XYZ file of C-alpha atoms in Angstrom:
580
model
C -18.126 69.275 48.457
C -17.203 65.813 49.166
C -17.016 64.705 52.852
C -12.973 62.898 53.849
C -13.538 59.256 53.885
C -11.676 56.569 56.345
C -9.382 56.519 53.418
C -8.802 59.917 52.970
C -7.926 60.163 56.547
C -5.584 57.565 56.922
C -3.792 59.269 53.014
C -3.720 62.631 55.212
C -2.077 60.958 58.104
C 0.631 59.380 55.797
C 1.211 62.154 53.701
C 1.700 64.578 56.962
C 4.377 62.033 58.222
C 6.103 61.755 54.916
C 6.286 65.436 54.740
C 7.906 65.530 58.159
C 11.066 63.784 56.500
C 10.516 64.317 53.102
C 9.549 67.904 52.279
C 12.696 69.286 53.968
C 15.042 67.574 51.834
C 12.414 68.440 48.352
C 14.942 67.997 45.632
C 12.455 70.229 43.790
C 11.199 73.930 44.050
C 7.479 73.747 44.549
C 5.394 74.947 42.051
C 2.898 77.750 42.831
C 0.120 79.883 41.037
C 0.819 83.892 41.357
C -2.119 85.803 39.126
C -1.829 84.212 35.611
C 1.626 82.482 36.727
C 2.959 79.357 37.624
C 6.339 79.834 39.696
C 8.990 77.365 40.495
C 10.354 78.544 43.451
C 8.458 81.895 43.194
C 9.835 82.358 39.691
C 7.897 82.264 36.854
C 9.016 79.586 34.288
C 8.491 77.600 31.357
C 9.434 73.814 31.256
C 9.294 71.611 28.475
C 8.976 68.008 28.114
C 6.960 65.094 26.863
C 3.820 63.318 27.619
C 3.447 59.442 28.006
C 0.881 57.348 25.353
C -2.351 56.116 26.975
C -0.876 53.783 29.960
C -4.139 51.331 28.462
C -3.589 47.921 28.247
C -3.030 46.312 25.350
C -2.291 49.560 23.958
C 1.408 48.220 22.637
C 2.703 51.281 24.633
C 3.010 50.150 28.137
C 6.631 49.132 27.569
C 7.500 52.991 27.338
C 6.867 53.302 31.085
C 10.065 52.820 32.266
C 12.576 54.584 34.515
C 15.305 54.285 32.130
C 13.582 56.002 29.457
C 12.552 58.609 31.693
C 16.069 58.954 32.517
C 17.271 59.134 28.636
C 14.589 62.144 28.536
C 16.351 63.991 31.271
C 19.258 63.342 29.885
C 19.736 63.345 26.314
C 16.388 66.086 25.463
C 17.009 67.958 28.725
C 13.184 67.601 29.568
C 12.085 69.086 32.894
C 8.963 67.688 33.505
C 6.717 64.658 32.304
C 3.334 63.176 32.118
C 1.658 59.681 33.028
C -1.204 59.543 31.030
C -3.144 57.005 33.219
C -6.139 55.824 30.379
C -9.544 56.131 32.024
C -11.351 55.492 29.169
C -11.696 52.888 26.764
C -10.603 48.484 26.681
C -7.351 48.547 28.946
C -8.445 51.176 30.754
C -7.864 51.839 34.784
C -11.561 50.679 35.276
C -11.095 47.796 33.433
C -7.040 46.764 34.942
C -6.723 49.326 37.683
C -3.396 47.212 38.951
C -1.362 47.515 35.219
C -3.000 51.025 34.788
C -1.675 52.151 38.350
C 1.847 50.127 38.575
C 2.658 51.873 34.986
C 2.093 55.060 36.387
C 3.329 54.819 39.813
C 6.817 53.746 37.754
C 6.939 56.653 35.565
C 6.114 58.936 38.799
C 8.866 57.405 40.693
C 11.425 57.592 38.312
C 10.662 61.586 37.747
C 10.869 62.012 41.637
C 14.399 59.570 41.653
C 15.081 62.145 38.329
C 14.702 65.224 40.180
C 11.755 66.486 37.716
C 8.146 67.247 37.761
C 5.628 65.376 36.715
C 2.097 65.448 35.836
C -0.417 63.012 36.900
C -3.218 63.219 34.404
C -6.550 61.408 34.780
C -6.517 60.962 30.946
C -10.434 60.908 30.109
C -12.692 62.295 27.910
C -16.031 61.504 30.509
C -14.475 62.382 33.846
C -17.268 63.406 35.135
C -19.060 60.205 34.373
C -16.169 58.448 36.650
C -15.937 61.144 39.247
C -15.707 58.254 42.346
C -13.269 56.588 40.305
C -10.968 59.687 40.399
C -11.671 60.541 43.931
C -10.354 56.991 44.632
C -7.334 57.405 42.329
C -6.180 60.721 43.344
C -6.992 59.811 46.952
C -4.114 57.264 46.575
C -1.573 59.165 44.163
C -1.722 61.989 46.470
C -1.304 59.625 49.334
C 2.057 58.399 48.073
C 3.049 61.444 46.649
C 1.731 64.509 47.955
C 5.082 64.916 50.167
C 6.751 65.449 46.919
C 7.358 68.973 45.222
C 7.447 66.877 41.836
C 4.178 65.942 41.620
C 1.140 67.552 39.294
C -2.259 66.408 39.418
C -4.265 66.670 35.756
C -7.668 65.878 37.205
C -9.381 65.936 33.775
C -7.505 65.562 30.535
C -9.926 66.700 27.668
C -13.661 67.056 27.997
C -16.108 67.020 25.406
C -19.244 67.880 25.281
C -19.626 69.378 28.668
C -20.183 72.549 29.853
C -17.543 74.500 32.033
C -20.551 74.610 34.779
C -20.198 70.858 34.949
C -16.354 70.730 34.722
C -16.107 72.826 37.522
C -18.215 71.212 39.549
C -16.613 67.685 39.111
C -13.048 69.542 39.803
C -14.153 71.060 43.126
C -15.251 67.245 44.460
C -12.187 65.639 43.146
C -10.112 68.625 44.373
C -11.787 68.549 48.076
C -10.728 65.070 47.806
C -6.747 65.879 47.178
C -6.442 69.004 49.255
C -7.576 66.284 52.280
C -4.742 64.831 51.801
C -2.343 67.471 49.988
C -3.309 70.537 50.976
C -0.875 72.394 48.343
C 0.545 70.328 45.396
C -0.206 71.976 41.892
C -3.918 70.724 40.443
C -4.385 71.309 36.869
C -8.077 71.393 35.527
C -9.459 70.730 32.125
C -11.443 72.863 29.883
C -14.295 72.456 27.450
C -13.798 71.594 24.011
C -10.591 69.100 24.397
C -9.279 71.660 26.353
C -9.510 74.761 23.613
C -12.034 76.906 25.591
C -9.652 78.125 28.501
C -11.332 81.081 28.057
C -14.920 79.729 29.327
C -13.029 78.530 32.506
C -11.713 82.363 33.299
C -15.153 83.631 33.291
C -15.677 81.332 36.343
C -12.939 80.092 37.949
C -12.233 77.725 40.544
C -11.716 80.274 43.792
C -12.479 77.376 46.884
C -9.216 75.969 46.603
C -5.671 77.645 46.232
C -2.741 76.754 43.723
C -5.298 75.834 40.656
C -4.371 76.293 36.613
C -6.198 75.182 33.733
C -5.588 72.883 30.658
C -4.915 74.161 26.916
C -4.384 71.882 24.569
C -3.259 72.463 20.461
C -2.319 70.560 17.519
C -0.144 72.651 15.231
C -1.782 71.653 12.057
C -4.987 72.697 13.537
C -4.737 75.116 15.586
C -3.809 78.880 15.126
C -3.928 82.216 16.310
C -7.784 81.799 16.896
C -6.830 79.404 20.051
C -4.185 81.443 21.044
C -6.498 84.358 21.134
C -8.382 82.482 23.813
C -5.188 81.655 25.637
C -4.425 85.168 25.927
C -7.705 86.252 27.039
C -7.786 83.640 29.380
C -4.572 85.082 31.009
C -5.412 88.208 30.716
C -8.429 87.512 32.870
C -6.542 86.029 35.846
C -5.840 82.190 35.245
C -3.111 80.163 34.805
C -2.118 77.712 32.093
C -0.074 74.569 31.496
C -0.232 73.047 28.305
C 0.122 69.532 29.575
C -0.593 68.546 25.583
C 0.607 69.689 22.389
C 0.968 68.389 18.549
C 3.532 69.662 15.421
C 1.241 67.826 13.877
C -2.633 67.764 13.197
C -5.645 67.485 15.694
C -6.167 63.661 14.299
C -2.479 62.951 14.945
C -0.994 62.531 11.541
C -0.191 64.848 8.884
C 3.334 66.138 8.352
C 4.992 68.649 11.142
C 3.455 71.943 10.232
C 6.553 73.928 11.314
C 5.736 77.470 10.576
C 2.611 76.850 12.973
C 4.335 75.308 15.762
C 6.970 77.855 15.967
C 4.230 80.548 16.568
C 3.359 78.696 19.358
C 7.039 77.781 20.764
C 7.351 81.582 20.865
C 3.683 82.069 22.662
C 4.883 79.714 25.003
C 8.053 81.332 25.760
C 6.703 84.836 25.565
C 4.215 83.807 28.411
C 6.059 81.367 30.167
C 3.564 78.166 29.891
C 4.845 75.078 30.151
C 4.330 72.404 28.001
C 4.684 68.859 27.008
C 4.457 67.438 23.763
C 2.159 64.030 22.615
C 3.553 61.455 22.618
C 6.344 59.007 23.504
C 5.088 56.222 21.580
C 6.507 54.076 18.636
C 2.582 54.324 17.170
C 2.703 54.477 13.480
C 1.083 57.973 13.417
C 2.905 61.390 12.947
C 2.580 62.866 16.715
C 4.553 59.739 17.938
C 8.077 61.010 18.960
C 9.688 57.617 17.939
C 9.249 55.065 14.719
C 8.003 51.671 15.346
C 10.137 49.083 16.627
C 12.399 51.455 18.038
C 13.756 50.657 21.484
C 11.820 51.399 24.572
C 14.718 52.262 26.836
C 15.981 55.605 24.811
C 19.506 55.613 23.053
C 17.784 56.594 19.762
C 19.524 57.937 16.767
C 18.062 60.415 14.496
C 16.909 57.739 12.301
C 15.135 56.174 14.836
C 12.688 59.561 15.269
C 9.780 60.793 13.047
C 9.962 64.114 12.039
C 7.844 64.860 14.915
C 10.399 63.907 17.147
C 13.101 65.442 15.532
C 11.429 68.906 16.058
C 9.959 68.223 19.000
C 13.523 67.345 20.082
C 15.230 70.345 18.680
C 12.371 72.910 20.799
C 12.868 70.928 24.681
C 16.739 69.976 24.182
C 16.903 73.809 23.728
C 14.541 75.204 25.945
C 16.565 76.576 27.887
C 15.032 76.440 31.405
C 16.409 74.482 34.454
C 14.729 73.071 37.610
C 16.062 75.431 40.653
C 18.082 78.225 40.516
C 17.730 80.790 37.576
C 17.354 79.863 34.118
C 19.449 79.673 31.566
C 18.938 80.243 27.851
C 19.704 78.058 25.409
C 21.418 78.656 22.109
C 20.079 80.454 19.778
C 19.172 77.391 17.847
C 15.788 76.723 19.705
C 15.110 79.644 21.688
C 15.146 82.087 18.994
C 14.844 80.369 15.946
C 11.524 79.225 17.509
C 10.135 83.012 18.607
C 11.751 84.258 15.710
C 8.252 84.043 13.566
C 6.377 84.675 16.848
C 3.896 87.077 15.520
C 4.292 87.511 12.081
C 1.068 85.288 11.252
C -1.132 86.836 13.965
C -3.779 88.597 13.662
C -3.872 92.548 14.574
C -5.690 91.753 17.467
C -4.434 89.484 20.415
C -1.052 88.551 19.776
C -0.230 92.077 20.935
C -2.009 91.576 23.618
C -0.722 89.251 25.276
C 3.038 90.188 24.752
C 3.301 94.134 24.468
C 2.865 94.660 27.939
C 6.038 93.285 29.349
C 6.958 95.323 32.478
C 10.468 94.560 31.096
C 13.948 95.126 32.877
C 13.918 98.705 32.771
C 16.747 99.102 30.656
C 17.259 101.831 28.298
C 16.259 99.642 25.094
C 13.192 97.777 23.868
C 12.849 95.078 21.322
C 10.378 96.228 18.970
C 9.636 92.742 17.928
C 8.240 92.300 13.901
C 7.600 95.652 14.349
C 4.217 95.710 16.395
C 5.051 94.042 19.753
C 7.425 96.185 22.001
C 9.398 93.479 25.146
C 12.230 94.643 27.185
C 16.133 93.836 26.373
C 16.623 91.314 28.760
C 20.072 91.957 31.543
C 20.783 88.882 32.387
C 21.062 86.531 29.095
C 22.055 87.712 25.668
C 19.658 85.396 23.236
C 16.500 83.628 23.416
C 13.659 84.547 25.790
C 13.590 84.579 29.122
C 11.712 86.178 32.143
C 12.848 89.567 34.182
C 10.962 91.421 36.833
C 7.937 89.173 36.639
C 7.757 90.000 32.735
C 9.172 88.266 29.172
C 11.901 89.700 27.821
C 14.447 88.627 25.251
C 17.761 88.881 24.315
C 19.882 91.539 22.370
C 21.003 89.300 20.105
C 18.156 87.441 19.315
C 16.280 90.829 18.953
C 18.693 92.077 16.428
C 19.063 88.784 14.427
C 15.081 87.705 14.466
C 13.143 90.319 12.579
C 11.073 90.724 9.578
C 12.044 89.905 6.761
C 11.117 93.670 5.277
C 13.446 94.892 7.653
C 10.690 96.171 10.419
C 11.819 96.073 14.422
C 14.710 95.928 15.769
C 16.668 97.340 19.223
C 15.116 100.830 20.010
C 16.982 102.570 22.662
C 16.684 106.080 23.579
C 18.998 107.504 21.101
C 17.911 105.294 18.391
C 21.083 104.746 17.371
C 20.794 100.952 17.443
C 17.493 100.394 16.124
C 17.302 98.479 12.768
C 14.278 100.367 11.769
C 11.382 102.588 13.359
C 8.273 100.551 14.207
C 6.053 102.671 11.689
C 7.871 101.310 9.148
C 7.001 97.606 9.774
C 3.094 97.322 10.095
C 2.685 95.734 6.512
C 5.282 92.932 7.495
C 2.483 91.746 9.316
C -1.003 93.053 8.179
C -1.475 90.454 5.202
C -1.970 88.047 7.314
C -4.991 88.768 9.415
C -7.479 86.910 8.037
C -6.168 83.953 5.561
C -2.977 82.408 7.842
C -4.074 83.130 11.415
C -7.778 82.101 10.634
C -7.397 79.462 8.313
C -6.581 77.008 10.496
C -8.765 77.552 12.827
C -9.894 73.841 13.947
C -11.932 71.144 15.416
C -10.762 68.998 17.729
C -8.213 68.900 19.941
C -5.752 66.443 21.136
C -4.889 62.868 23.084
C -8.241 61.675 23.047
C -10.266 58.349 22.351
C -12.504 58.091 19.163
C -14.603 60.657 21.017
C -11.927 63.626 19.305
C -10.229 63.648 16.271
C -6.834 64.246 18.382
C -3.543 62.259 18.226
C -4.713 59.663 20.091
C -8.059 59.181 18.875
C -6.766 56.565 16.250
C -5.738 54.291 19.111
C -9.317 53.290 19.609
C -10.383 54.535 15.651
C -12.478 51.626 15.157
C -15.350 53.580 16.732
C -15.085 56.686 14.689
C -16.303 57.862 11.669
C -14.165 60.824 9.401
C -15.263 61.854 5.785
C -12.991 64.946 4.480
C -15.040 65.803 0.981
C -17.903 68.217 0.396
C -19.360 70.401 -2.213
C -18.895 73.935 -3.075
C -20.356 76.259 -5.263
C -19.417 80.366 -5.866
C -20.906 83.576 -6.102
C -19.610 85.998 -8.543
C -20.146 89.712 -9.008
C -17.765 92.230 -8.592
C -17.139 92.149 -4.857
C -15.233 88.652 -5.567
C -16.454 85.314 -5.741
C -16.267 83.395 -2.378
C -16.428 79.626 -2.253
C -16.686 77.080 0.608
C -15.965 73.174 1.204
C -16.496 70.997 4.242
C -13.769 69.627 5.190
C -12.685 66.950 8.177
C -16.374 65.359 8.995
C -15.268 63.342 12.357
C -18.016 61.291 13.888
C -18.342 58.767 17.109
C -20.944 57.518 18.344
C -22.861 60.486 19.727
C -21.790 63.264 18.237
C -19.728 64.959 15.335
C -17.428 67.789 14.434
C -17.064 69.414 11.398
C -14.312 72.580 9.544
C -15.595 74.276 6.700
C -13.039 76.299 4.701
C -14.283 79.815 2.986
C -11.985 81.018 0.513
C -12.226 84.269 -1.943
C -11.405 82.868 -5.452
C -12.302 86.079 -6.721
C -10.250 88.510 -7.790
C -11.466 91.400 -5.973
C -11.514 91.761 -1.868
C -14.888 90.376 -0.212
C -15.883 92.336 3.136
C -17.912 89.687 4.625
C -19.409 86.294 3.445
C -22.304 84.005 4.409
C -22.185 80.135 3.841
C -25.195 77.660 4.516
C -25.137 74.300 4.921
C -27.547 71.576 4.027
C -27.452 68.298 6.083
C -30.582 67.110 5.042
C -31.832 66.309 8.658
C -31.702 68.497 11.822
C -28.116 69.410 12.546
C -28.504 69.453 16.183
C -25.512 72.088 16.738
C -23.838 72.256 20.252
C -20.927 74.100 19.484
C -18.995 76.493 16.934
C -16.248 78.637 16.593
C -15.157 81.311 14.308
C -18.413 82.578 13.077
C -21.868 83.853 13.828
C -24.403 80.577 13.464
C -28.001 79.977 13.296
C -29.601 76.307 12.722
C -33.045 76.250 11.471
C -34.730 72.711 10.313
C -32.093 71.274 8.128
C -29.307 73.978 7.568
C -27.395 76.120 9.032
C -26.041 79.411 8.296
C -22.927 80.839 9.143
C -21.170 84.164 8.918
C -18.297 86.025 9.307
C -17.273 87.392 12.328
C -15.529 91.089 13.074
C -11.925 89.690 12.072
C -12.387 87.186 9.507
C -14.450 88.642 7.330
C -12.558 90.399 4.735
C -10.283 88.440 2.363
C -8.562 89.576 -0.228
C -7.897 87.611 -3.493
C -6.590 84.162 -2.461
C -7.307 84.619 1.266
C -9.313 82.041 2.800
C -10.200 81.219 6.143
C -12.350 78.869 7.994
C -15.368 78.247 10.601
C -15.777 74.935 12.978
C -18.877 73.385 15.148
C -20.459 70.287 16.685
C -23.359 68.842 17.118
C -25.443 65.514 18.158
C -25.246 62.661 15.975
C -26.151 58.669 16.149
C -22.978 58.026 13.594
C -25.036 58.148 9.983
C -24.489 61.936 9.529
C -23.756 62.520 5.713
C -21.686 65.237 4.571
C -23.786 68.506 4.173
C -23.833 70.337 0.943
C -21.730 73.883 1.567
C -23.604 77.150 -0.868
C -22.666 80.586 -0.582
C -25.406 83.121 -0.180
């Protein structure tokens, strides 16, 4: 634990008078962590807004930070909390212009405080712990300023890679002796391994010397599925507390088309478990995560025309979110709140998403909304659509209940009579049951968001020059009469030390497969670190991977898919993909 420097005395002394004149006229609720909660107020919530580009210099994104565009965010989306992403990495970087880094920052924070919303400080690094003295100094002086202020969130590490949780943890307790110094109870938000995917490591081991901690999950629609939410949910489930301080409709390298269907599952998850969130990124960038299209103005005032379809969506889900800063929430029209949850678990697999949601303590009303048929959430009393939180638990409305079911008819409003229940929940398994292996597995991913060319994520191609991607492999088949199963490698992303890699298994066949076993040839030592999604071995120059207890049966057409990492100088070639 790091000793309070000179400087960190003199930040506590200013921050204690500040608080003297500022904390009793907080224009904010403070935000606290109850169990796997975070409450505004001491009520648990979900806001929704956006997070800034890179702050980097040179970056052709530093005109976004602006008060008045923080203000047309506030205003026009109805966004309730934001996030400077300071750049700690890469040319333009704080190390590299600390002053432009900083004074981009320090405007966006100011004009959330003048704006009366929260907002997220976020050491935005892949190699935090490489630069730990760097972020002492920097969240010495943030916390300085700001720590008098309700408003303000510290994101101490945005996305590691290729670091254990062990060594995440230990660079968060330094940095986070070094705020508490000074701000002894502001919100701290901690990153997890993977580009912040592995929230479950984190809630094996949490962070228990400091108070008022949560953790970091990040996911790209067009990447990531059920499989991440499964580790979400047993994250919470084992204690911890989430913010998704990043989030993509798009894919894990930033492009691709919105994958709708996808990012609705999680807009529900979200709701369901009240997490907030803020989407990547406000930035004109020609890639598909950016919320606006190139040249359009930097102040706000945009038209439709002037937004991707990134930002349309991403639009549509905050505008509509439905949850305000102090007093109770309201919920929004139907038109986000349960259009959004309406698909909620329809894609899942049997196993988590019912896990997560099904134990809602509810309002203890006489009905239940026996949602899709396999996840049971009180009728909420105070709010007749969308989601919304009762009694410490999700609940939803009656409308949205009766109007956002299955499409085979399964669910509905149960009450005790039954009178008002579309259909009993018996009837309604198979609305769901297809899907447990091909649409909840299949994209099952790689990397994860906002990063340099160290990830594949949305921001990744802002420094692309150093990275490497190939996205075509071999296959071959097996035949015989328990279905022919066939594999590619897909998405080969390399940098200069290491490399990721999805490979896709799909049963061609026409008969259902009960378990498959893929090996890969790289033709030199594969030097695996990492993998999700299936049960791997390396030895010399393959690797073989196979199923695991929920993905291993596909039925004609089905596929799914398996991810991992490993050391690399940069030359890896694509390895050849066989079925055994």
């Amino acid at each position: 634990m790091s000793l309070i420097s000179p400087k960190g005395i003199l930040g506590a002394t200013l921050c204690a008078l500040a608080c003297l004149s500022l904390n009793t006229q907080a224009d904010v609720p403070p935000l606290t962590v109850s169990g796997n909660q975070i409450l505004s107020g001491g009520e648990a919530k979900s806001f929704a807004g956006n997070s800034w580009f890179w702050s980097n210099t040179g970056w052709a994104q530093e005109d976004k930070y602006n008060a008045e565009l923080v203000r047309w965010f506030k205003n026009d989306w109805n966004a309730t909390i934001v996030r400077a992403a300071m750049g700690a990495d890469e040319d333009g970087s704080y190390e590299e212009d600390p002053d432009g880094n900083q004074a981009r920052v320090e405007t966006l924070v100011e004009a959330a405080i003048d704006n009366d919303l929260y907002v997220i400080i976020d050491f935005h690094s892949h190699y935090a712990q490489q630069k730990k003295a760097l972020a002492i100094d920097f969240f010495e002086e943030m916390a300085s300023k700001y720590g008098a202020h309700n408003n303000v969130i510290y994101e101490i590490y945005n996305e590691p890679v290729q670091i254990s949780w062990g060594g995440i943890r230990s660079y968060a307790v330094d940095v986070i002796a070094a705020i508490r110094a000074i701000d002894p109870d502001n919100l701290i938000i901690v990153g997890t391994p993977n580009w912040s995917q592995d929230v479950d490591a984190a809630s094996y081991n949490p962070i228990t010397e400091f108070s008022n901690i949560a953790y970091t999950l990040h996911f790209y629609a067009g990447t990531h599925g059920q499989w991440l939410r499964d580790k979400a949910n047993t994250a919470m489930n084992n204690g911890i507390a989430l913010m998704v301080t990043e989030w993509g409709a798009v894919n894990a390298d930033g492009d691709g088309a919105v994958a709708i269907w996808e990012a609705d599952q999680w807009m529900a998850w979200l709701k369901q478990n009240n997490v907030s969130h803020l989407n990547w990124a406000v930035s004109d960038k020609d890639e598909g995560s950016s919320v606006m299209r190139p040249g359009a103005s930097p102040f706000g005032n945009w038209s439709d025309s002037d937004l991707t379809d990134s930002g349309r969506y991403v639009r549509e889900k905050v505008k509509n979110w439905g949850t305000t800063i102090g007093g109770s929430s309201t919920s929004s029209s139907s038109s986000s709140s349960s259009s959004s949850s309406s698909s909620t678990s329809s894609s899942s697999s049997s196993s988590s998403s019912s896990s997560s949601s099904s134990s809602s303590g509810g309002t203890g009303g006489a009905c239940v909304c026996n949602w899709w048929g396999h996840s049971v959430f009180a009728i909420c009393e105070n709010q007749d659509s969308g989601w919304g939180n009762e009694n410490g638990a999700s609940c939803i409305g009656e409308l949205s209940c009766r109007n956002d079911q299955s499409p085979s008819g399964g669910g509905g409003v149960e009450c005790d009579n039954s009178s008002s229940s579309s259909s009993s929940s018996s009837s309604s398994s198979s609305s769901s049951s297809s899907s447990s292996s091909s649409s909840s597995s299949s994209s099952s991913s790689s990397s994860s968001s906002g990063g340099s060319s160290s990830s594949s994520s949305s921001s990744s191609s802002s420094s692309s020059s150093s990275s490497s991607s190939s996205s075509s492999s071999s296959s071959s088949s097996s035949g015989g009469n328990t279905g022919g199963v066939s594999c590619v490698v897909s998405n080969l992303n390399q940098w200069g030390s290491g490399y990721q890699l999805d490979v896709e298994v799909e049963n061609s066949g026409s008969a259902a497969v009960s378990g498959w076993t893929i090996v890969l040839d790289f033709g030199e030592a594969p030097r695996l670190t990492n993998s999700w999604n299936a049960d791997v071995s390396e030895s010399g120059d393959t690797i073989t991977a196979s199923n695991i207890s929920w993905n291993g049966t596909l039925n004609p057409g089905q596929s799914t898919s398996f991810g991992m990492q490993g050391e690399s100088d940069g030359s890896l070639a694509t390895p050849s993909c066989s079925v055994q």
